[in-house]
């Protein structure tokens, strides 16, 4: 940017007032915005917040009484803010600042021990995890065996969820945008629109800025072959193993992907398949399309009792009237944690990955199952709780 010493606040107000006056921003005006912020009145560092906030402050002067006017105004504000951000703000550089500790290397301690330490490290890195009792409240209610037909839960699993977190946290917001992109029934071709491709790119870029995914990248690079060292290369690999379409059912149609199966869920042969993500559980329950029927009782009396503060739940539910007899999901974890966990198991681990996870409240013995579709795509991946102890 040039001439930051000559910055004038009044020029910002005058210029933006003129931009908003007709409630539209055409291509020529967008170019003028970029030139204004870059050359004509470039804000210094201590005026960046003022300049960005001015778009909203001045835009509010043009609020109308009808919805169409205000929607158009909001679009104009978005264009102004976007022009300001791409001109005046630099993205944080992608840097793999963490190294894989020697005590986690496969060469030093073997595959099983290395995976276990990596999974615990991912958990500890997940600072974006939502907090039980603050961001969400569970009501696990009654337990059952998988073959019991009775509904042991009269009420929803989620008593409340602070959905503002889904809009304010970048990885949650990007993940949420993907939830309506898929057809649940296998055998029906998935068609990916340009908008959906953009949403996938946004999601991958967002998670790659987080600790869990950066560690995942570094760990896989250190312990597996042919892992790209650069971010763009690794994102292409993630896209291939998670989002590239393939045929899950006979008939020749590309009807599925690893991401759809694991995080969204599918209907195949009259049964629910996949569907291991807690955000999707909540959203479908909120819409009335999912009926939680109780948690699955522990296999042993020595196991801790399932309760509302558990971060891993094995449960039963009906989705659009179709039963998922047994399914296990992490609860409250961030999208980047689950993507990192299953990616590590796919690229470095095997079909069965036995780990002990300390959540800070409970200790779980888990088998992170991971199955391939062909040689280079994820068929499914999910946690299976083997035992559970309270600290």
mmCIF file of C-alpha atoms in Angstrom:
data_model
loop_
_atom_site.group_PDB
_atom_site.id
_atom_site.type_symbol
_atom_site.label_atom_id
_atom_site.label_comp_id
_atom_site.label_asym_id
_atom_site.label_seq_id
_atom_site.Cartn_x
_atom_site.Cartn_y
_atom_site.Cartn_z
ATOM 1 C CA UNK A 1 0.000 0.000 0.000
ATOM 2 C CA UNK A 2 1.114 3.546 -0.665
ATOM 3 C CA UNK A 3 0.740 6.968 0.990
ATOM 4 C CA UNK A 4 -0.437 5.755 4.380
ATOM 5 C CA UNK A 5 0.873 8.994 5.881
ATOM 6 C CA UNK A 6 -1.708 10.915 3.865
ATOM 7 C CA UNK A 7 -4.662 8.871 5.111
ATOM 8 C CA UNK A 8 -7.815 10.900 5.853
ATOM 9 C CA UNK A 9 -10.787 9.498 7.759
ATOM 10 C CA UNK A 10 -13.211 11.943 6.129
ATOM 11 C CA UNK A 11 -12.279 10.622 2.697
ATOM 12 C CA UNK A 12 -13.333 7.140 3.771
ATOM 13 C CA UNK A 13 -16.767 8.372 4.838
ATOM 14 C CA UNK A 14 -17.243 10.424 1.685
ATOM 15 C CA UNK A 15 -16.112 7.645 -0.644
ATOM 16 C CA UNK A 16 -18.190 4.895 0.967
ATOM 17 C CA UNK A 17 -21.276 7.117 1.121
ATOM 18 C CA UNK A 18 -21.003 7.553 -2.622
ATOM 19 C CA UNK A 19 -20.539 3.795 -3.132
ATOM 20 C CA UNK A 20 -23.641 2.934 -1.091
ATOM 21 C CA UNK A 21 -25.837 5.649 -2.589
ATOM 22 C CA UNK A 22 -27.377 3.469 -5.297
ATOM 23 C CA UNK A 23 -27.243 0.180 -3.341
ATOM 24 C CA UNK A 24 -25.144 -1.536 -5.978
ATOM 25 C CA UNK A 25 -21.460 -2.077 -6.708
ATOM 26 C CA UNK A 26 -20.590 -2.824 -10.309
ATOM 27 C CA UNK A 27 -17.276 -4.045 -11.673
ATOM 28 C CA UNK A 28 -15.971 -0.530 -12.276
ATOM 29 C CA UNK A 29 -16.818 0.565 -8.745
ATOM 30 C CA UNK A 30 -15.164 -2.545 -7.343
ATOM 31 C CA UNK A 31 -11.964 -1.571 -9.160
ATOM 32 C CA UNK A 32 -12.318 1.934 -7.704
ATOM 33 C CA UNK A 33 -12.617 0.429 -4.215
ATOM 34 C CA UNK A 34 -9.385 -1.490 -4.627
ATOM 35 C CA UNK A 35 -7.598 1.593 -5.979
ATOM 36 C CA UNK A 36 -8.948 3.730 -3.137
ATOM 37 C CA UNK A 37 -7.721 1.398 -0.408
ATOM 38 C CA UNK A 38 -4.432 0.569 -2.157
ATOM 39 C CA UNK A 39 -3.344 3.945 -3.475
ATOM 40 C CA UNK A 40 -5.626 6.923 -3.002
ATOM 41 C CA UNK A 41 -6.264 6.685 0.742
ATOM 42 C CA UNK A 42 -4.342 3.702 2.116
ATOM 43 C CA UNK A 43 -5.023 3.176 5.829
ATOM 44 C CA UNK A 44 -2.028 2.801 8.167
ATOM 45 C CA UNK A 45 -1.989 -0.137 10.585
ATOM 46 C CA UNK A 46 -3.625 1.834 13.402
ATOM 47 C CA UNK A 47 -6.542 2.764 11.110
ATOM 48 C CA UNK A 48 -7.327 -0.689 9.707
ATOM 49 C CA UNK A 49 -10.066 -1.402 12.247
ATOM 50 C CA UNK A 50 -11.578 2.062 11.723
ATOM 51 C CA UNK A 51 -11.623 1.623 7.952
ATOM 52 C CA UNK A 52 -13.214 -1.822 8.015
ATOM 53 C CA UNK A 53 -15.797 -0.750 10.610
ATOM 54 C CA UNK A 54 -16.676 2.274 8.465
ATOM 55 C CA UNK A 55 -18.255 -0.011 5.875
ATOM 56 C CA UNK A 56 -20.800 -1.138 8.481
ATOM 57 C CA UNK A 57 -21.157 2.261 10.160
ATOM 58 C CA UNK A 58 -21.864 4.132 6.943
ATOM 59 C CA UNK A 59 -23.868 1.264 5.486
ATOM 60 C CA UNK A 60 -26.291 1.502 8.419
ATOM 61 C CA UNK A 61 -27.234 5.000 7.255
ATOM 62 C CA UNK A 62 -28.835 3.389 4.198
ATOM 63 C CA UNK A 63 -31.002 0.862 6.021
ATOM 64 C CA UNK A 64 -34.547 0.823 4.691
ATOM 65 C CA UNK A 65 -37.918 -0.419 5.834
ATOM 66 C CA UNK A 66 -38.171 -3.342 3.438
ATOM 67 C CA UNK A 67 -36.243 -6.573 3.282
ATOM 68 C CA UNK A 68 -35.132 -6.309 -0.360
ATOM 69 C CA UNK A 69 -33.443 -2.960 0.237
ATOM 70 C CA UNK A 70 -31.577 -4.255 3.256
ATOM 71 C CA UNK A 71 -30.503 -7.456 1.515
ATOM 72 C CA UNK A 72 -29.071 -5.401 -1.343
ATOM 73 C CA UNK A 73 -27.321 -3.140 1.154
ATOM 74 C CA UNK A 74 -25.771 -6.131 2.889
ATOM 75 C CA UNK A 75 -24.414 -7.359 -0.444
ATOM 76 C CA UNK A 76 -22.822 -3.948 -1.025
ATOM 77 C CA UNK A 77 -21.239 -3.989 2.433
ATOM 78 C CA UNK A 78 -19.822 -7.460 1.762
ATOM 79 C CA UNK A 79 -18.248 -6.250 -1.493
ATOM 80 C CA UNK A 80 -16.675 -3.243 0.244
ATOM 81 C CA UNK A 81 -15.306 -5.354 3.106
ATOM 82 C CA UNK A 82 -13.937 -7.935 0.682
ATOM 83 C CA UNK A 83 -12.169 -5.252 -1.375
ATOM 84 C CA UNK A 84 -10.679 -3.783 1.800
ATOM 85 C CA UNK A 85 -9.473 -7.157 3.115
ATOM 86 C CA UNK A 86 -7.815 -8.367 -0.091
ATOM 87 C CA UNK A 87 -6.119 -4.982 -0.479
ATOM 88 C CA UNK A 88 -5.097 -4.082 3.063
ATOM 89 C CA UNK A 89 -4.764 -7.364 4.941
ATOM 90 C CA UNK A 90 -2.244 -10.115 4.364
ATOM 91 C CA UNK A 91 -3.200 -13.734 5.184
ATOM 92 C CA UNK A 92 -1.211 -15.363 7.918
ATOM 93 C CA UNK A 93 1.518 -17.398 6.217
ATOM 94 C CA UNK A 94 1.123 -21.158 6.380
ATOM 95 C CA UNK A 95 3.964 -22.556 8.432
ATOM 96 C CA UNK A 96 4.431 -26.015 9.843
ATOM 97 C CA UNK A 97 5.900 -24.679 13.048
ATOM 98 C CA UNK A 98 5.712 -27.979 14.909
ATOM 99 C CA UNK A 99 7.969 -30.942 14.478
ATOM 100 C CA UNK A 100 6.962 -34.517 15.241
ATOM 101 C CA UNK A 101 8.624 -35.344 18.566
ATOM 102 C CA UNK A 102 11.091 -38.216 18.451
ATOM 103 C CA UNK A 103 9.042 -40.120 21.020
ATOM 104 C CA UNK A 104 6.171 -40.220 18.492
ATOM 105 C CA UNK A 105 8.143 -41.537 15.544
ATOM 106 C CA UNK A 106 7.245 -44.955 14.212
ATOM 107 C CA UNK A 107 10.915 -45.793 13.799
ATOM 108 C CA UNK A 108 11.469 -45.292 17.535
ATOM 109 C CA UNK A 109 8.404 -46.853 19.149
ATOM 110 C CA UNK A 110 6.499 -48.773 16.473
ATOM 111 C CA UNK A 111 3.289 -48.042 14.596
ATOM 112 C CA UNK A 112 0.705 -48.778 17.316
ATOM 113 C CA UNK A 113 2.395 -46.715 20.031
ATOM 114 C CA UNK A 114 3.113 -43.911 17.589
ATOM 115 C CA UNK A 115 -0.517 -43.663 16.444
ATOM 116 C CA UNK A 116 -1.701 -43.620 20.066
ATOM 117 C CA UNK A 117 0.623 -40.756 20.988
ATOM 118 C CA UNK A 118 -0.360 -38.873 17.838
ATOM 119 C CA UNK A 119 -4.081 -39.201 18.631
ATOM 120 C CA UNK A 120 -3.558 -37.919 22.187
ATOM 121 C CA UNK A 121 -1.516 -35.028 20.797
ATOM 122 C CA UNK A 122 -4.326 -34.164 18.371
ATOM 123 C CA UNK A 123 -6.767 -34.090 21.284
ATOM 124 C CA UNK A 124 -4.492 -31.766 23.238
ATOM 125 C CA UNK A 125 -4.126 -29.504 20.186
ATOM 126 C CA UNK A 126 -7.894 -29.189 19.696
ATOM 127 C CA UNK A 127 -8.352 -25.772 21.305
ATOM 128 C CA UNK A 128 -11.380 -25.234 19.047
ATOM 129 C CA UNK A 129 -13.374 -27.992 20.762
ATOM 130 C CA UNK A 130 -16.725 -26.867 22.192
ATOM 131 C CA UNK A 131 -17.272 -27.146 25.927
ATOM 132 C CA UNK A 132 -19.926 -29.345 27.506
ATOM 133 C CA UNK A 133 -22.169 -27.317 29.810
ATOM 134 C CA UNK A 134 -21.165 -24.037 28.179
ATOM 135 C CA UNK A 135 -21.463 -24.446 24.412
ATOM 136 C CA UNK A 136 -23.747 -27.473 24.468
ATOM 137 C CA UNK A 137 -25.731 -29.577 26.960
ATOM 138 C CA UNK A 138 -26.400 -33.294 26.528
ATOM 139 C CA UNK A 139 -29.176 -35.480 27.907
ATOM 140 C CA UNK A 140 -28.098 -39.104 27.346
ATOM 141 C CA UNK A 141 -31.082 -40.571 29.269
ATOM 142 C CA UNK A 142 -31.466 -44.362 29.180
ATOM 143 C CA UNK A 143 -29.140 -47.100 27.970
ATOM 144 C CA UNK A 144 -29.963 -50.167 25.907
ATOM 145 C CA UNK A 145 -28.575 -53.135 24.049
ATOM 146 C CA UNK A 146 -28.417 -52.752 20.254
ATOM 147 C CA UNK A 147 -31.140 -55.337 19.653
ATOM 148 C CA UNK A 148 -33.639 -53.801 22.085
ATOM 149 C CA UNK A 149 -36.565 -52.290 20.181
ATOM 150 C CA UNK A 150 -37.690 -49.976 22.968
ATOM 151 C CA UNK A 151 -36.946 -46.258 22.761
ATOM 152 C CA UNK A 152 -35.000 -45.416 25.932
ATOM 153 C CA UNK A 153 -34.894 -41.653 25.297
ATOM 154 C CA UNK A 154 -38.083 -39.624 25.344
ATOM 155 C CA UNK A 155 -36.196 -36.362 24.846
ATOM 156 C CA UNK A 156 -33.584 -35.209 22.326
ATOM 157 C CA UNK A 157 -29.920 -36.002 22.908
ATOM 158 C CA UNK A 158 -29.003 -32.311 22.722
ATOM 159 C CA UNK A 159 -30.763 -30.145 25.270
ATOM 160 C CA UNK A 160 -29.089 -27.057 23.827
ATOM 161 C CA UNK A 161 -26.288 -26.043 21.475
ATOM 162 C CA UNK A 162 -24.882 -22.541 21.055
ATOM 163 C CA UNK A 163 -25.208 -22.407 17.274
ATOM 164 C CA UNK A 164 -23.497 -19.018 17.172
ATOM 165 C CA UNK A 165 -20.302 -21.058 17.402
ATOM 166 C CA UNK A 166 -21.126 -22.611 14.012
ATOM 167 C CA UNK A 167 -21.179 -19.132 12.458
ATOM 168 C CA UNK A 168 -18.333 -17.447 14.316
ATOM 169 C CA UNK A 169 -15.625 -20.131 14.171
ATOM 170 C CA UNK A 170 -14.146 -20.434 10.662
ATOM 171 C CA UNK A 171 -13.779 -24.218 10.523
ATOM 172 C CA UNK A 172 -17.270 -24.816 11.932
ATOM 173 C CA UNK A 173 -18.773 -22.274 9.520
ATOM 174 C CA UNK A 174 -17.026 -23.897 6.557
ATOM 175 C CA UNK A 175 -18.029 -27.389 7.726
ATOM 176 C CA UNK A 176 -21.659 -26.332 8.239
ATOM 177 C CA UNK A 177 -21.824 -25.117 4.631
ATOM 178 C CA UNK A 178 -21.072 -28.651 3.407
ATOM 179 C CA UNK A 179 -23.926 -30.382 5.205
ATOM 180 C CA UNK A 180 -26.582 -29.774 2.531
ATOM 181 C CA UNK A 181 -24.447 -30.792 -0.452
ATOM 182 C CA UNK A 182 -25.263 -34.504 -0.532
ATOM 183 C CA UNK A 183 -28.021 -36.993 -1.373
ATOM 184 C CA UNK A 184 -28.322 -39.573 1.398
ATOM 185 C CA UNK A 185 -29.555 -42.448 -0.756
ATOM 186 C CA UNK A 186 -26.776 -44.465 -2.371
ATOM 187 C CA UNK A 187 -27.267 -45.278 -6.029
ATOM 188 C CA UNK A 188 -28.231 -41.658 -6.755
ATOM 189 C CA UNK A 189 -25.526 -39.714 -8.581
ATOM 190 C CA UNK A 190 -23.931 -36.871 -6.651
ATOM 191 C CA UNK A 191 -23.612 -33.698 -8.716
ATOM 192 C CA UNK A 192 -21.047 -31.179 -7.472
ATOM 193 C CA UNK A 193 -21.826 -27.558 -8.363
ATOM 194 C CA UNK A 194 -19.309 -24.735 -8.655
ATOM 195 C CA UNK A 195 -20.608 -23.357 -5.362
ATOM 196 C CA UNK A 196 -20.056 -26.698 -3.657
ATOM 197 C CA UNK A 197 -16.529 -26.935 -5.054
ATOM 198 C CA UNK A 198 -15.839 -23.508 -3.630
ATOM 199 C CA UNK A 199 -17.246 -24.584 -0.257
ATOM 200 C CA UNK A 200 -14.930 -27.604 -0.200
ATOM 201 C CA UNK A 201 -11.904 -25.413 -0.953
ATOM 202 C CA UNK A 202 -12.940 -22.981 1.778
ATOM 203 C CA UNK A 203 -13.241 -25.835 4.275
ATOM 204 C CA UNK A 204 -9.850 -27.312 3.406
ATOM 205 C CA UNK A 205 -8.166 -23.915 3.601
ATOM 206 C CA UNK A 206 -9.778 -23.245 6.980
ATOM 207 C CA UNK A 207 -8.774 -26.524 8.603
ATOM 208 C CA UNK A 208 -5.225 -26.269 7.267
ATOM 209 C CA UNK A 209 -4.738 -23.157 9.390
ATOM 210 C CA UNK A 210 -5.318 -25.142 12.595
ATOM 211 C CA UNK A 211 -2.981 -27.001 14.911
ATOM 212 C CA UNK A 212 -4.544 -30.464 14.487
ATOM 213 C CA UNK A 213 -4.353 -30.409 10.695
ATOM 214 C CA UNK A 214 -0.878 -28.907 10.596
ATOM 215 C CA UNK A 215 0.308 -31.637 12.943
ATOM 216 C CA UNK A 216 -1.512 -34.203 10.790
ATOM 217 C CA UNK A 217 0.366 -32.908 7.741
ATOM 218 C CA UNK A 218 3.728 -33.046 9.492
ATOM 219 C CA UNK A 219 3.097 -36.456 11.063
ATOM 220 C CA UNK A 220 1.987 -38.022 7.784
ATOM 221 C CA UNK A 221 4.914 -36.469 5.953
ATOM 222 C CA UNK A 222 7.322 -37.954 8.513
ATOM 223 C CA UNK A 223 5.759 -41.424 8.569
ATOM 224 C CA UNK A 224 4.242 -42.137 5.161
ATOM 225 C CA UNK A 225 5.492 -42.071 1.597
ATOM 226 C CA UNK A 226 4.591 -39.575 -1.129
ATOM 227 C CA UNK A 227 3.082 -36.950 1.181
ATOM 228 C CA UNK A 228 3.439 -33.452 -0.333
ATOM 229 C CA UNK A 229 5.419 -31.026 1.804
ATOM 230 C CA UNK A 230 3.564 -27.900 0.653
ATOM 231 C CA UNK A 231 0.106 -26.879 1.771
ATOM 232 C CA UNK A 232 -1.476 -26.820 -1.687
ATOM 233 C CA UNK A 233 -0.159 -30.280 -2.456
ATOM 234 C CA UNK A 234 -1.447 -31.679 0.822
ATOM 235 C CA UNK A 235 -4.841 -30.029 0.265
ATOM 236 C CA UNK A 236 -5.064 -31.750 -3.125
ATOM 237 C CA UNK A 237 -4.327 -35.048 -1.406
ATOM 238 C CA UNK A 238 -7.032 -34.355 1.204
ATOM 239 C CA UNK A 239 -9.490 -33.532 -1.547
ATOM 240 C CA UNK A 240 -8.711 -36.784 -3.327
ATOM 241 C CA UNK A 241 -9.051 -39.074 -0.313
ATOM 242 C CA UNK A 242 -12.065 -37.302 1.214
ATOM 243 C CA UNK A 243 -14.087 -35.564 -1.503
ATOM 244 C CA UNK A 244 -13.462 -37.301 -4.824
ATOM 245 C CA UNK A 245 -16.617 -39.185 -5.775
ATOM 246 C CA UNK A 246 -16.766 -42.938 -6.234
ATOM 247 C CA UNK A 247 -19.353 -45.738 -6.592
ATOM 248 C CA UNK A 248 -20.537 -47.216 -3.300
ATOM 249 C CA UNK A 249 -23.423 -49.154 -4.834
ATOM 250 C CA UNK A 250 -23.779 -51.120 -8.018
ATOM 251 C CA UNK A 251 -25.051 -49.357 -11.088
ATOM 252 C CA UNK A 252 -22.119 -47.307 -12.254
ATOM 253 C CA UNK A 253 -23.084 -44.029 -10.590
ATOM 254 C CA UNK A 254 -20.641 -41.910 -8.586
ATOM 255 C CA UNK A 255 -22.871 -41.707 -5.550
ATOM 256 C CA UNK A 256 -20.571 -41.339 -2.545
ATOM 257 C CA UNK A 257 -17.384 -39.985 -1.008
ATOM 258 C CA UNK A 258 -15.470 -40.540 2.192
ATOM 259 C CA UNK A 259 -16.582 -37.205 3.582
ATOM 260 C CA UNK A 260 -20.257 -37.810 2.845
ATOM 261 C CA UNK A 261 -20.197 -41.269 4.389
ATOM 262 C CA UNK A 262 -18.299 -40.412 7.587
ATOM 263 C CA UNK A 263 -19.629 -36.958 8.382
ATOM 264 C CA UNK A 264 -23.053 -36.718 6.709
ATOM 265 C CA UNK A 265 -24.359 -40.286 6.557
ATOM 266 C CA UNK A 266 -25.959 -42.396 3.837
ATOM 267 C CA UNK A 267 -28.869 -44.776 3.335
ATOM 268 C CA UNK A 268 -27.879 -48.076 1.764
ATOM 269 C CA UNK A 269 -29.973 -51.220 1.607
ATOM 270 C CA UNK A 270 -32.574 -49.774 3.964
ATOM 271 C CA UNK A 271 -29.995 -49.036 6.684
ATOM 272 C CA UNK A 272 -28.150 -45.956 7.881
ATOM 273 C CA UNK A 273 -24.502 -46.184 6.936
ATOM 274 C CA UNK A 274 -21.709 -43.943 8.220
ATOM 275 C CA UNK A 275 -23.035 -40.825 10.003
ATOM 276 C CA UNK A 276 -20.424 -40.358 12.743
ATOM 277 C CA UNK A 277 -20.372 -36.592 13.278
ATOM 278 C CA UNK A 278 -21.971 -34.854 16.250
ATOM 279 C CA UNK A 279 -22.774 -31.593 14.431
ATOM 280 C CA UNK A 280 -24.742 -33.491 11.803
ATOM 281 C CA UNK A 281 -26.461 -35.426 14.616
ATOM 282 C CA UNK A 282 -27.526 -32.189 16.239
ATOM 283 C CA UNK A 283 -28.669 -30.492 13.032
ATOM 284 C CA UNK A 284 -30.756 -33.474 11.924
ATOM 285 C CA UNK A 285 -32.241 -33.823 15.411
ATOM 286 C CA UNK A 286 -33.098 -30.124 15.445
ATOM 287 C CA UNK A 287 -34.891 -30.459 12.086
ATOM 288 C CA UNK A 288 -36.926 -33.361 13.457
ATOM 289 C CA UNK A 289 -35.374 -35.859 11.045
ATOM 290 C CA UNK A 290 -33.441 -37.775 13.709
ATOM 291 C CA UNK A 291 -34.869 -39.580 16.727
ATOM 292 C CA UNK A 292 -32.301 -40.400 19.412
ATOM 293 C CA UNK A 293 -33.263 -43.709 21.073
ATOM 294 C CA UNK A 294 -30.662 -44.040 23.836
ATOM 295 C CA UNK A 295 -27.014 -44.843 24.370
ATOM 296 C CA UNK A 296 -25.607 -48.343 23.965
ATOM 297 C CA UNK A 297 -24.738 -49.843 27.319
ATOM 298 C CA UNK A 298 -21.084 -50.648 28.035
ATOM 299 C CA UNK A 299 -20.025 -54.220 27.363
ATOM 300 C CA UNK A 300 -18.611 -54.692 30.839
ATOM 301 C CA UNK A 301 -19.934 -53.770 34.274
ATOM 302 C CA UNK A 302 -16.443 -52.542 35.053
ATOM 303 C CA UNK A 303 -16.806 -49.718 32.543
ATOM 304 C CA UNK A 304 -17.795 -46.260 33.692
ATOM 305 C CA UNK A 305 -21.423 -45.304 33.226
ATOM 306 C CA UNK A 306 -22.324 -43.197 30.212
ATOM 307 C CA UNK A 307 -23.240 -39.665 31.292
ATOM 308 C CA UNK A 308 -23.768 -36.169 29.977
ATOM 309 C CA UNK A 309 -20.117 -35.106 30.094
ATOM 310 C CA UNK A 310 -18.768 -37.925 27.913
ATOM 311 C CA UNK A 311 -16.829 -36.825 24.825
ATOM 312 C CA UNK A 312 -17.444 -40.128 23.030
ATOM 313 C CA UNK A 313 -20.894 -41.714 22.793
ATOM 314 C CA UNK A 314 -22.094 -45.004 21.359
ATOM 315 C CA UNK A 315 -25.767 -44.577 20.576
ATOM 316 C CA UNK A 316 -28.783 -45.649 18.585
ATOM 317 C CA UNK A 317 -31.045 -43.455 16.504
ATOM 318 C CA UNK A 318 -33.520 -43.409 13.653
ATOM 319 C CA UNK A 319 -32.769 -41.109 10.730
ATOM 320 C CA UNK A 320 -35.761 -40.326 8.535
ATOM 321 C CA UNK A 321 -37.404 -43.407 9.993
ATOM 322 C CA UNK A 322 -34.434 -45.716 9.288
ATOM 323 C CA UNK A 323 -32.489 -47.237 12.158
ATOM 324 C CA UNK A 324 -28.807 -46.850 12.967
ATOM 325 C CA UNK A 325 -28.550 -49.689 15.480
ATOM 326 C CA UNK A 326 -25.074 -48.770 16.737
ATOM 327 C CA UNK A 327 -22.997 -45.717 15.987
ATOM 328 C CA UNK A 328 -20.150 -44.022 17.809
ATOM 329 C CA UNK A 329 -19.267 -40.355 17.594
ATOM 330 C CA UNK A 330 -16.998 -37.848 19.245
ATOM 331 C CA UNK A 331 -19.038 -35.096 20.881
ATOM 332 C CA UNK A 332 -17.994 -31.441 20.907
ATOM 333 C CA UNK A 333 -14.808 -31.970 18.910
ATOM 334 C CA UNK A 334 -13.878 -29.599 16.107
ATOM 335 C CA UNK A 335 -14.124 -30.566 12.423
ATOM 336 C CA UNK A 336 -10.343 -30.262 12.106
ATOM 337 C CA UNK A 337 -9.757 -32.757 14.919
ATOM 338 C CA UNK A 338 -11.830 -35.465 13.268
ATOM 339 C CA UNK A 339 -10.404 -34.778 9.816
ATOM 340 C CA UNK A 340 -6.865 -34.954 11.219
ATOM 341 C CA UNK A 341 -7.548 -38.130 13.211
ATOM 342 C CA UNK A 342 -9.068 -40.109 10.359
ATOM 343 C CA UNK A 343 -6.537 -38.800 7.838
ATOM 344 C CA UNK A 344 -3.644 -40.000 9.997
ATOM 345 C CA UNK A 345 -5.247 -43.426 10.370
ATOM 346 C CA UNK A 346 -5.806 -43.632 6.609
ATOM 347 C CA UNK A 347 -2.363 -42.444 5.473
ATOM 348 C CA UNK A 348 -0.229 -43.935 8.248
ATOM 349 C CA UNK A 349 -2.272 -46.486 10.210
ATOM 350 C CA UNK A 350 -4.257 -49.567 9.305
ATOM 351 C CA UNK A 351 -7.835 -50.819 9.413
ATOM 352 C CA UNK A 352 -7.659 -51.174 13.207
ATOM 353 C CA UNK A 353 -5.892 -48.492 15.242
ATOM 354 C CA UNK A 354 -6.027 -49.232 18.967
ATOM 355 C CA UNK A 355 -5.450 -46.201 21.168
ATOM 356 C CA UNK A 356 -6.081 -45.051 24.721
ATOM 357 C CA UNK A 357 -7.382 -41.482 24.861
ATOM 358 C CA UNK A 358 -7.421 -39.302 27.959
ATOM 359 C CA UNK A 359 -10.061 -36.600 27.490
ATOM 360 C CA UNK A 360 -9.318 -34.934 30.814
ATOM 361 C CA UNK A 361 -12.571 -36.285 32.272
ATOM 362 C CA UNK A 362 -12.577 -39.908 31.127
ATOM 363 C CA UNK A 363 -10.178 -42.433 29.651
ATOM 364 C CA UNK A 364 -11.362 -44.377 26.597
ATOM 365 C CA UNK A 365 -9.822 -47.432 25.006
ATOM 366 C CA UNK A 366 -10.698 -46.971 21.350
ATOM 367 C CA UNK A 367 -10.297 -48.689 18.043
ATOM 368 C CA UNK A 368 -10.226 -46.063 15.304
ATOM 369 C CA UNK A 369 -11.435 -48.105 12.386
ATOM 370 C CA UNK A 370 -10.468 -47.017 8.895
ATOM 371 C CA UNK A 371 -11.451 -48.802 5.683
ATOM 372 C CA UNK A 372 -10.417 -47.972 2.158
ATOM 373 C CA UNK A 373 -12.433 -47.602 -0.991
ATOM 374 C CA UNK A 374 -10.045 -48.889 -3.593
ATOM 375 C CA UNK A 375 -6.448 -48.048 -2.819
ATOM 376 C CA UNK A 376 -6.513 -44.298 -2.348
ATOM 377 C CA UNK A 377 -9.833 -43.120 -0.922
ATOM 378 C CA UNK A 378 -11.545 -43.339 2.439
ATOM 379 C CA UNK A 379 -14.484 -45.737 2.543
ATOM 380 C CA UNK A 380 -15.298 -45.113 6.188
ATOM 381 C CA UNK A 381 -13.616 -44.222 9.461
ATOM 382 C CA UNK A 382 -15.035 -44.011 12.956
ATOM 383 C CA UNK A 383 -14.216 -44.592 16.630
ATOM 384 C CA UNK A 384 -15.263 -47.786 18.360
ATOM 385 C CA UNK A 385 -15.303 -47.604 22.178
ATOM 386 C CA UNK A 386 -13.798 -50.760 23.682
ATOM 387 C CA UNK A 387 -13.822 -49.622 27.327
ATOM 388 C CA UNK A 388 -14.334 -46.471 29.337
ATOM 389 C CA UNK A 389 -12.989 -45.340 32.718
ATOM 390 C CA UNK A 390 -13.546 -42.209 34.734
ATOM 391 C CA UNK A 391 -10.463 -40.427 36.041
#
